[in-house]
XYZ file of C-alpha atoms in Angstrom:
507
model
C 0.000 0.000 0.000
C 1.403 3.371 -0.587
C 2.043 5.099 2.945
C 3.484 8.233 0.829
C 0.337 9.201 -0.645
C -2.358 7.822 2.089
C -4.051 6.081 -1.230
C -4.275 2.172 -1.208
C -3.933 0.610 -4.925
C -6.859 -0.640 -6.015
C -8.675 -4.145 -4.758
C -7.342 -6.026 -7.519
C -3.930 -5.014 -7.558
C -3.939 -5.023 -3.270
C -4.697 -8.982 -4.004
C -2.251 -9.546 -6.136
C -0.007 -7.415 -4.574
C -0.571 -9.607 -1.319
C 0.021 -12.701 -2.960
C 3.252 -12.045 -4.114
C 4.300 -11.064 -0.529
C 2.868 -13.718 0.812
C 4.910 -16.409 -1.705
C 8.101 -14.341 -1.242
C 7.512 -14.498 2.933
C 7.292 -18.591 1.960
C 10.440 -18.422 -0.205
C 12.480 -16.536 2.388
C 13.864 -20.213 3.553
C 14.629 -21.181 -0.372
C 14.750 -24.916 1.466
C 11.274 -25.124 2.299
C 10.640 -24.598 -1.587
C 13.557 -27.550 -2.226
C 12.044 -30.077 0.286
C 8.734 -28.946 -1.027
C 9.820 -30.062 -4.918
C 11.804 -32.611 -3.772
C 10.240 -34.973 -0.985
C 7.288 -35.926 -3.562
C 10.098 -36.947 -6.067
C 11.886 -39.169 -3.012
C 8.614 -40.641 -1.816
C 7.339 -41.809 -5.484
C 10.817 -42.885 -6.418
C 11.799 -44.810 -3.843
C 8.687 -46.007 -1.887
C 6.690 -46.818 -5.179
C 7.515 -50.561 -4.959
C 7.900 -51.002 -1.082
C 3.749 -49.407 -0.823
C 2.747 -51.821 -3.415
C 4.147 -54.968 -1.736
C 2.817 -53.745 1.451
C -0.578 -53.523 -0.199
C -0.364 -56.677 -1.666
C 0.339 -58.710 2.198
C -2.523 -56.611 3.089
C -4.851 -57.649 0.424
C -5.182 -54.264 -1.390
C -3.902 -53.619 -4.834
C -0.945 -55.343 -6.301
C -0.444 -53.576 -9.388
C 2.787 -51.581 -8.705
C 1.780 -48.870 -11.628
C -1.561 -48.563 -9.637
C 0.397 -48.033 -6.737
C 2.320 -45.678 -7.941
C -0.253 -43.572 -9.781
C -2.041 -43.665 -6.043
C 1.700 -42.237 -4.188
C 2.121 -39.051 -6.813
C -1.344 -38.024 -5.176
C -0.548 -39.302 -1.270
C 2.675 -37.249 -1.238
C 1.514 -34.198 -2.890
C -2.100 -33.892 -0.279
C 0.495 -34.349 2.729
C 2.811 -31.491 1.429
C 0.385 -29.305 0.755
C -1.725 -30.080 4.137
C 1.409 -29.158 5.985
C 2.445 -25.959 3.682
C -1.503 -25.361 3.861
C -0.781 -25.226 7.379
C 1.915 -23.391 8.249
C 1.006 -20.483 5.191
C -1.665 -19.594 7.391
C -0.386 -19.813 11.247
C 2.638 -17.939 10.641
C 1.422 -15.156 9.626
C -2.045 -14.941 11.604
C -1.784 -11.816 13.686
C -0.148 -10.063 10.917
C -3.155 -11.194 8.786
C -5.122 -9.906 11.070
C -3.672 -6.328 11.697
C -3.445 -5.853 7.751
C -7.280 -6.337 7.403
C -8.155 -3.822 10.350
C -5.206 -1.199 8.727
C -7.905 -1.334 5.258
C -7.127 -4.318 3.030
C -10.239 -5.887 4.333
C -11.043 -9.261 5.377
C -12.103 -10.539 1.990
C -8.908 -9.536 0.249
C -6.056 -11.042 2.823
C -7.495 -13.980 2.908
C -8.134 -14.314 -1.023
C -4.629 -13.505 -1.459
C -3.473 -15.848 1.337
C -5.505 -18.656 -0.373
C -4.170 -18.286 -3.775
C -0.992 -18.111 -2.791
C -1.868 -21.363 -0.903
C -2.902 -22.684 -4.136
C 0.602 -22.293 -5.946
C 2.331 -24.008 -2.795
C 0.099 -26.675 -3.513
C 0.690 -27.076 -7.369
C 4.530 -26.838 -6.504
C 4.194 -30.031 -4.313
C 1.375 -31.637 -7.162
C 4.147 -31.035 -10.008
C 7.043 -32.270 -8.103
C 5.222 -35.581 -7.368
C 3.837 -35.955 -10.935
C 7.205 -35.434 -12.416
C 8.775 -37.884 -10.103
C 5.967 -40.818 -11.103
C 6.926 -39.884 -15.076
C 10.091 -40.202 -14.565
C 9.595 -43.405 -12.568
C 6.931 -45.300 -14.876
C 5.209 -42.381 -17.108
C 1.711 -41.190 -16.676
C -0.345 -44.446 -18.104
C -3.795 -41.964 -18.212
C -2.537 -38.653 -17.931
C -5.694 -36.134 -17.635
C -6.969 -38.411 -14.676
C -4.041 -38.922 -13.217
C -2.839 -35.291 -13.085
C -6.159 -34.045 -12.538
C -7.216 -36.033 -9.326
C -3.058 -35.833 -8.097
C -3.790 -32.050 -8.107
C -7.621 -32.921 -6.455
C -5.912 -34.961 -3.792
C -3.145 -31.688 -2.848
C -6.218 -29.101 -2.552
C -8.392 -31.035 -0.577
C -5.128 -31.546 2.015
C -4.325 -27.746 1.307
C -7.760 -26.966 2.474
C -7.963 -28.968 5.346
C -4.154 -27.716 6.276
C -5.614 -24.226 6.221
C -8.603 -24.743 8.344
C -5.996 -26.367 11.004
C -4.118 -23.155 10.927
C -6.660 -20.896 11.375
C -8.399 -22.721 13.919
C -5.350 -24.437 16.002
C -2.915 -21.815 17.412
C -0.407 -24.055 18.168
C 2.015 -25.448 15.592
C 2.847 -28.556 17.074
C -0.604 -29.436 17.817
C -1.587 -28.327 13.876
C 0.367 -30.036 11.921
C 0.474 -33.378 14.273
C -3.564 -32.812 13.617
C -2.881 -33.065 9.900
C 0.021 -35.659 9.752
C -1.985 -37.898 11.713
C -5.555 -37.403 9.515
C -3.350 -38.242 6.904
C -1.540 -41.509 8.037
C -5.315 -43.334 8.462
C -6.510 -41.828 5.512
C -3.342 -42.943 3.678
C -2.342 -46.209 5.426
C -5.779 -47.618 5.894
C -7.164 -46.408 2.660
C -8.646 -48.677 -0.474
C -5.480 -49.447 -1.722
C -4.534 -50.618 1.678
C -7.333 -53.062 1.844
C -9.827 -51.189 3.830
C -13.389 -51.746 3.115
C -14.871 -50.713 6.455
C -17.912 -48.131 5.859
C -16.528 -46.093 8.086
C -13.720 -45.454 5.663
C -15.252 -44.112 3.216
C -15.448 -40.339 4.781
C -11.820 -40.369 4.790
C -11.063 -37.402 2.559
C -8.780 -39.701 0.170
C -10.601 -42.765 -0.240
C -12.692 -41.457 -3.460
C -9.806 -39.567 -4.766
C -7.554 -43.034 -4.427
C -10.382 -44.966 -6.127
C -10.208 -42.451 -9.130
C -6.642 -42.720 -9.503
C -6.190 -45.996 -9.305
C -9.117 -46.891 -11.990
C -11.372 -48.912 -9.614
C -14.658 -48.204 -9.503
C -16.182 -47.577 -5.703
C -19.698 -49.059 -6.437
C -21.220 -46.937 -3.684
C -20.524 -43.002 -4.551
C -24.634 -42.550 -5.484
C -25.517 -40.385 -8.738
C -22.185 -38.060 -7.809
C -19.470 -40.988 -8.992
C -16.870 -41.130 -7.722
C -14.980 -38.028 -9.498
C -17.929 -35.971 -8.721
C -17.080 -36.551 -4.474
C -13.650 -36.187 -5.022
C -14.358 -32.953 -6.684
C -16.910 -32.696 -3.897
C -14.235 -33.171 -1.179
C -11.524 -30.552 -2.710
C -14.414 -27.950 -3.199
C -15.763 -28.341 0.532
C -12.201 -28.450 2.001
C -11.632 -25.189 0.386
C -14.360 -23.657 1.199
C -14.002 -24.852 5.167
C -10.651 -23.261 4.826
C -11.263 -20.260 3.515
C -14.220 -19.485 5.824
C -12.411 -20.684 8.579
C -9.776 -18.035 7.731
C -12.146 -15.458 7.304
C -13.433 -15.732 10.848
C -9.926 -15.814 12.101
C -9.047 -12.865 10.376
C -11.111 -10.751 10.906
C -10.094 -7.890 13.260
C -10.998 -8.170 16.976
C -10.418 -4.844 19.262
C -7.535 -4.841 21.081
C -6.997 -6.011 24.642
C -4.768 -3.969 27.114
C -2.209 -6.223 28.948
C -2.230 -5.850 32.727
C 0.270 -4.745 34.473
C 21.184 -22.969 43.173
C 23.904 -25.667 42.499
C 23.981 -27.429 39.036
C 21.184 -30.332 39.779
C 18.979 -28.364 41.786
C 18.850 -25.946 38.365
C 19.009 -28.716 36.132
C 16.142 -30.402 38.381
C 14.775 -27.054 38.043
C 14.757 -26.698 34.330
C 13.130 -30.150 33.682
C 10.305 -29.526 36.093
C 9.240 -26.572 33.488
C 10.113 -28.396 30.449
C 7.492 -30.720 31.357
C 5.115 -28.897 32.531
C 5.221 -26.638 29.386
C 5.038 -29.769 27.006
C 2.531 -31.467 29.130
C 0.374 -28.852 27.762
C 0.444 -29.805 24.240
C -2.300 -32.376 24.734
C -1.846 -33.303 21.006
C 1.673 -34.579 21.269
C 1.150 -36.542 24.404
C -2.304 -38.133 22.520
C -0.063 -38.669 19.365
C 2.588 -39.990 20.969
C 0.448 -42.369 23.421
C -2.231 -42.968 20.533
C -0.615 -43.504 17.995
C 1.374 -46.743 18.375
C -1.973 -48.149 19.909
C -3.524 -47.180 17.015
C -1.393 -47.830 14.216
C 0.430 -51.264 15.717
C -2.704 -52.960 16.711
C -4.657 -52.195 13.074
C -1.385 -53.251 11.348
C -0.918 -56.704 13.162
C -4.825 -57.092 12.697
C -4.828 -56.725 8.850
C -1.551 -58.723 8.203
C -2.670 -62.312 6.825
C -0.696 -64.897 8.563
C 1.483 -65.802 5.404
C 4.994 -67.379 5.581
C 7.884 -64.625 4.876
C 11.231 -65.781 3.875
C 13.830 -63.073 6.699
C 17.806 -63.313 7.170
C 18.872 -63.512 10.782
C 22.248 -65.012 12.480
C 21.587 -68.429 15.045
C 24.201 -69.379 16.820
C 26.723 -67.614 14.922
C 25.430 -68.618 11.109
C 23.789 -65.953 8.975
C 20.801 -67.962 6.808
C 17.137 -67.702 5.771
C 14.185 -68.336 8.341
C 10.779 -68.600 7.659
C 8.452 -66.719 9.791
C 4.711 -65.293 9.692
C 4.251 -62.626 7.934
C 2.166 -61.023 11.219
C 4.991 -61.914 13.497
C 7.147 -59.883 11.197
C 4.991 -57.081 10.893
C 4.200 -56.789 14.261
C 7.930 -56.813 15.376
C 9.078 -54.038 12.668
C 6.133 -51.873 13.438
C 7.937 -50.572 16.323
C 10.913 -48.925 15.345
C 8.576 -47.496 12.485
C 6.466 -45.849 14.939
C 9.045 -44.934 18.081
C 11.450 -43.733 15.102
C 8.581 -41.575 13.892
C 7.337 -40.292 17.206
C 10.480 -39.987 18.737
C 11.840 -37.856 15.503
C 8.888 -35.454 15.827
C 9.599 -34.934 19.696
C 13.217 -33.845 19.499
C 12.318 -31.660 16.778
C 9.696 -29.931 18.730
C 11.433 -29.878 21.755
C 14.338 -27.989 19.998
C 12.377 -25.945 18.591
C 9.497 -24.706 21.013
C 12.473 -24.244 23.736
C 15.121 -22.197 21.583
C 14.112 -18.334 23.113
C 13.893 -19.507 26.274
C 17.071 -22.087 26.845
C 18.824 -18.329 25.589
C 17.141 -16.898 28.094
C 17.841 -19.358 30.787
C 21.975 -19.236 29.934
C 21.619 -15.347 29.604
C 19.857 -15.843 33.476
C 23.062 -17.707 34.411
C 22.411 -21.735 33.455
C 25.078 -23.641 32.105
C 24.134 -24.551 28.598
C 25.303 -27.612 29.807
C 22.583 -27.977 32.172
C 19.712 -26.199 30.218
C 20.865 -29.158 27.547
C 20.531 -32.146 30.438
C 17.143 -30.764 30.983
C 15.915 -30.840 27.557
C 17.204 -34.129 26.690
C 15.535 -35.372 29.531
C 12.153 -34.145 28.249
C 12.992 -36.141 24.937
C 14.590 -39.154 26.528
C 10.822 -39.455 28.878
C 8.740 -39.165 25.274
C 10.887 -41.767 23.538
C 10.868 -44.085 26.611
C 6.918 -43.503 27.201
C 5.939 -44.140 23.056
C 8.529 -47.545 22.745
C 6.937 -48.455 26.432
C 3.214 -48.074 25.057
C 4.572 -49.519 21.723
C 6.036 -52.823 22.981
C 3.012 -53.388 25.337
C 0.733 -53.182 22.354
C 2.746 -55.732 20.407
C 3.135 -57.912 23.378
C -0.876 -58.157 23.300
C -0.586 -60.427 19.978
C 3.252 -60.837 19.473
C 6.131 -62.177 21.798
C 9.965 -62.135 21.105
C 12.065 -64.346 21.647
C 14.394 -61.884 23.858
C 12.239 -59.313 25.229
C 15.191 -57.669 27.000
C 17.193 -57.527 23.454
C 14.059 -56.211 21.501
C 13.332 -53.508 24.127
C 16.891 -52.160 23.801
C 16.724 -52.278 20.359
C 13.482 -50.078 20.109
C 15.075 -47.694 22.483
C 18.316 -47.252 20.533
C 15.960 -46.498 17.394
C 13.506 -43.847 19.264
C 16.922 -42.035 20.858
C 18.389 -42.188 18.124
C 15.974 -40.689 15.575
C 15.086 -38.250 18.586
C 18.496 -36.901 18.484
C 18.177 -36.643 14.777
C 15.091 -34.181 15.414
C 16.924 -32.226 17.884
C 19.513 -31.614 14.950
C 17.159 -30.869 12.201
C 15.046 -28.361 14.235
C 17.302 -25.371 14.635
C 19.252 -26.101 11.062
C 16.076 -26.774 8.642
C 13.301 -24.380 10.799
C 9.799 -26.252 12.201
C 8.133 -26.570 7.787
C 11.487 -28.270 6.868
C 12.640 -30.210 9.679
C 8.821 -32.022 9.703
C 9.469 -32.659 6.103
C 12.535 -34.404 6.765
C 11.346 -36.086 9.962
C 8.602 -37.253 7.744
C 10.398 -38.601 5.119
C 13.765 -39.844 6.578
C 12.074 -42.782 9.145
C 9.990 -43.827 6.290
C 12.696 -44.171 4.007
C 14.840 -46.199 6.760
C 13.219 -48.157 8.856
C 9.841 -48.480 6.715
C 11.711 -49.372 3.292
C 15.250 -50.284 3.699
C 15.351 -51.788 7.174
C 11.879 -54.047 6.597
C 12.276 -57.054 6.285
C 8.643 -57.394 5.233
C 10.002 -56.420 1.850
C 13.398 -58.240 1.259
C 14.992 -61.292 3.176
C 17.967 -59.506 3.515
C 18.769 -55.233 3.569
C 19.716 -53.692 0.012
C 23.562 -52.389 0.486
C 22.317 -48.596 0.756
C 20.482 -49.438 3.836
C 23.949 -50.233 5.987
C 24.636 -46.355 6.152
C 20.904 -45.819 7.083
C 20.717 -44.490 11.261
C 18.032 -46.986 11.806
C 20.530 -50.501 10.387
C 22.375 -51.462 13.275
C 19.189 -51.324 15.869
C 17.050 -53.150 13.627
C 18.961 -56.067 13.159
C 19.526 -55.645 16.390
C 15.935 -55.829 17.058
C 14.950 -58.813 15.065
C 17.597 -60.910 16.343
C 16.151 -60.294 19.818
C 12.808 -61.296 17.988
C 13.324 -64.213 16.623
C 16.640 -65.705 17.679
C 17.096 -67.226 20.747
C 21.191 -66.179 21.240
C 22.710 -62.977 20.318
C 24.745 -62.450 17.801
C 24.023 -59.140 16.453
C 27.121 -57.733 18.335
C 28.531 -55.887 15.225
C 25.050 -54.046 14.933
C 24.358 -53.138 18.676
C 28.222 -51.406 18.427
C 27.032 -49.583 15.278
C 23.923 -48.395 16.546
C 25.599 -46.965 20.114
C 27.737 -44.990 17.538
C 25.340 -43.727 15.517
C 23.819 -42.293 18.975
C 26.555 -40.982 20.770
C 27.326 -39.572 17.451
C 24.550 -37.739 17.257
C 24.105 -36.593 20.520
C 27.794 -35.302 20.552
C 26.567 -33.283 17.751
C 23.511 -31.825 18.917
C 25.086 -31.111 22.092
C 27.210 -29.305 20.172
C 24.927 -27.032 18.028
C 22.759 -26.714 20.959
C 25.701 -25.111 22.874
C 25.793 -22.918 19.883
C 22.289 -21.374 19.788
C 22.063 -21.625 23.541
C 24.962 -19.246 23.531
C 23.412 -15.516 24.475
C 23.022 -13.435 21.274
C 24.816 -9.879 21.199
């Protein structure tokens, strides 16, 4: 607007005007705009064939060029939900104060939308280029269209998060986890329950994979996936419009070393404590997603190589045994990721705060890695008692270690993305990087033995770790217990040391 003069521009170049500033605000970490290219290109590429064979043990499609059709669409709607997301709850209050300075309600949040909209084609393009690179595009105007369906209906429901949820841990948890169920226990998953069916995805899915619903009513099933993308939208964009608009202004009213370590933990708790959503995530979750996974897993014989008694061979186990046991480090990995990166993050200002106060960074570190080491400990202890309800190792004390080497480990891998990547691109990686190691190159749900890339993965040595203690009697995983300590005091040493660094008081 042009101060100078006291005359705003007119409403359609104030939109467009907005718009712009509102995609160069995104840009200002170019990396968001990289992971946001490139993660759809990673996920299609490499998790293509690994989604299609877990499909297939579940009794959903088996047609890998089905499959991957269905990822293009899966990993551009959870992009987009998330850049959906945090478009609109960054900049909320300044939203708001730019509507009650004259550029109306209407207008912000037009120009926030559409510049939504090209977040969301960034992340529908990237995936689509990945899958025709991959396989080609078999039926390319439904393919592309419903991709680009499935990223505005997550886009819409990522913006109604962020105008409604204040908090971003709690928001884009909210939308991560609406997408794993709608995702992971979709059509091409198997599921067939009715209740299934108001997933926002499941139509979409169905369209993009070329298999007919039989119970979408006169609409079809391209007219409720339309349907679902124009009501998401819509939900967003009114929920923004209430959020926006301006409200009248409120006046404010007017040790030794353990003890402050002690101290510091006491309030590190009881400020995360408060996040309801993490604690529910991080509890429900692995109830959730284990017990659902060993229940849809036929009992099938799966070929697996372990060590006995100091000789490395094929065994053949059940296919639910297996799935059960690798579950775990998926989900503690996951969980345990997202903590450390939230931790780091939500605690940054104030560990400053506390050294400039006269804490040891030393000791403000202690506290928050004890806040991290109590979330990994309580999601692998809810995690193993689920899987102990339908699934018993042979060495509980070796698969317990192993599950706790994996949550650490990945939860010192959080602490190190947060401060380096920001909250949009450390979740993208957090999201990604478990997936790619545990879920594809560590499972042995996929492939007897792990592909050569997947020794220099964090999660290798605590896996095999882990199913040794599953389904061996003796140990003999030495090797991989050694390699998996080093990977974590690796990573601790180094997020000690960067958190030393932005601890340090800032002149």
């Amino acid at each position: 607007m042009t101060a100078t003069t006291g005359l705003a521009p007119p409403p359609r170049r104030l939109a467009g005007l907005l718009t712009w500033r509102y995609l160069l605000e995104y840009a200002r970490r170019p990396l968001n705009l990289v992971l946001l290219a490139v993660v759809p290109v990673v996920f299609v590429t490499l998790s293509a064939g690994a989604i299609a064979d877990f499909a297939d043990v579940l009794g959903g499609f088996t047609d890998l060029g089905t499959i991957e059709a269905a990822t293009a669409g899966w990993a551009a709607s959870l992009l987009a939900g998330i850049a959906g997301f945090f478009h609109v709850t960054s900049s909320r209050e300044a939203d708001r104060r730019l509507a009650a300075a004259g550029a109306g309600t209407v207008r912000v949040v037009a120009a926030r939308m559409t510049s939504a909209l090209a977040l969301a084609a960034v992340a529908g393009v990237g995936a689509l280029v990945a899958l025709a690179v991959r396989t080609g595009i078999a039926d390319t105007p439904r393919v592309v269209g419903v991709t680009l369906l499935m990223a505005l209906i997550y886009l819409g429901i990522g913006a109604a998060v962020g105008a409604v949820v204040r908090s971003e841990v709690n928001g884009s948890l909210l939308v991560v986890f609406v997408w794993m169920f709608d995702v992971f226990f979709g059509p091409a998953m198997g599921g067939t329950g009715a209740i299934l069916r108001l997933f926002p995805l499941h139509f979409p899915t169905l369209v993009v994979t070329d298999v007919a619903s039989g119970h979408a009513g006169p609409l079809g099933d391209v007219g409720i996936s339309a349907l679902w993308a124009i009501a998401a939208l819509t939900a967003g964009g009114a929920a923004l419009v209430t959020t926006t608009r301006p409200t009248p202004l409120s006046v404010p009213r007017a040790h030794n070393g353990w003890r402050r370590v002690g101290v510091a933990l006491r309030y590190g708790f009881r400020d995360y404590r408060r996040n309801l959503v993490l604690w529910v995530l991080l509890v429900g979750l692995p109830v959730a997603f284990i017990t659902l996974s060993i229940a849809v897993t036929p009992d099938d014989p799966a070929p697996v190589e372990l060590v006995e008694g100091g000789t490395r061979g094929l065994q053949i186990l059940s296919m639910a045994d297996l799935h059960g046991a690798i579950m775990v480090p998926i989900t503690v990995g996951f969980l345990a990721g997202l903590a450390g990166l939230f931790v780091a993050l939500g605690s940054a200002d104030g560990d400053r705060r506390l050294v400039l106060a006269g804490y040891r960074p030393l000791e403000v570190l202690a506290a928050r890695l004890g806040v991290i080491v109590f979330a990994a400990a309580l999601t692998t202890g809810v995690a193993l008692a689920v899987t102990g309800m339908s699934f018993s190792p042979d060495s509980w004390p070796v698969f317990a270690v192993a599950n706790v080497l994996t949550a650490l480990t990945y939860g010192m891998i959080g602490v190190l993305a947060g401060p380096r990547l920001g909250l949009l691109g450390g979740l993208y990686v957090m999201l990604a990087l478990p997936f790619i190691d545990i879920g594809i190159a560590q499972n042995a749900m996929f492939d007897a033995a792990p592909p050569a890339w997947a020794s220099f993965m964090p999660a290798h040595g605590s896996v095999r770790v882990l199913l040794d203690g599953a389904f061996t009697a003796s140990f003999d995983e030495t090797g991989a217990l050694v390699l998996a300590l080093v990977w974590l005091v690796g990573l601790t040493v180094l997020a000690a040391g960067q958190f030393h660094r932005f601890a340090a008081p800032r002149h």
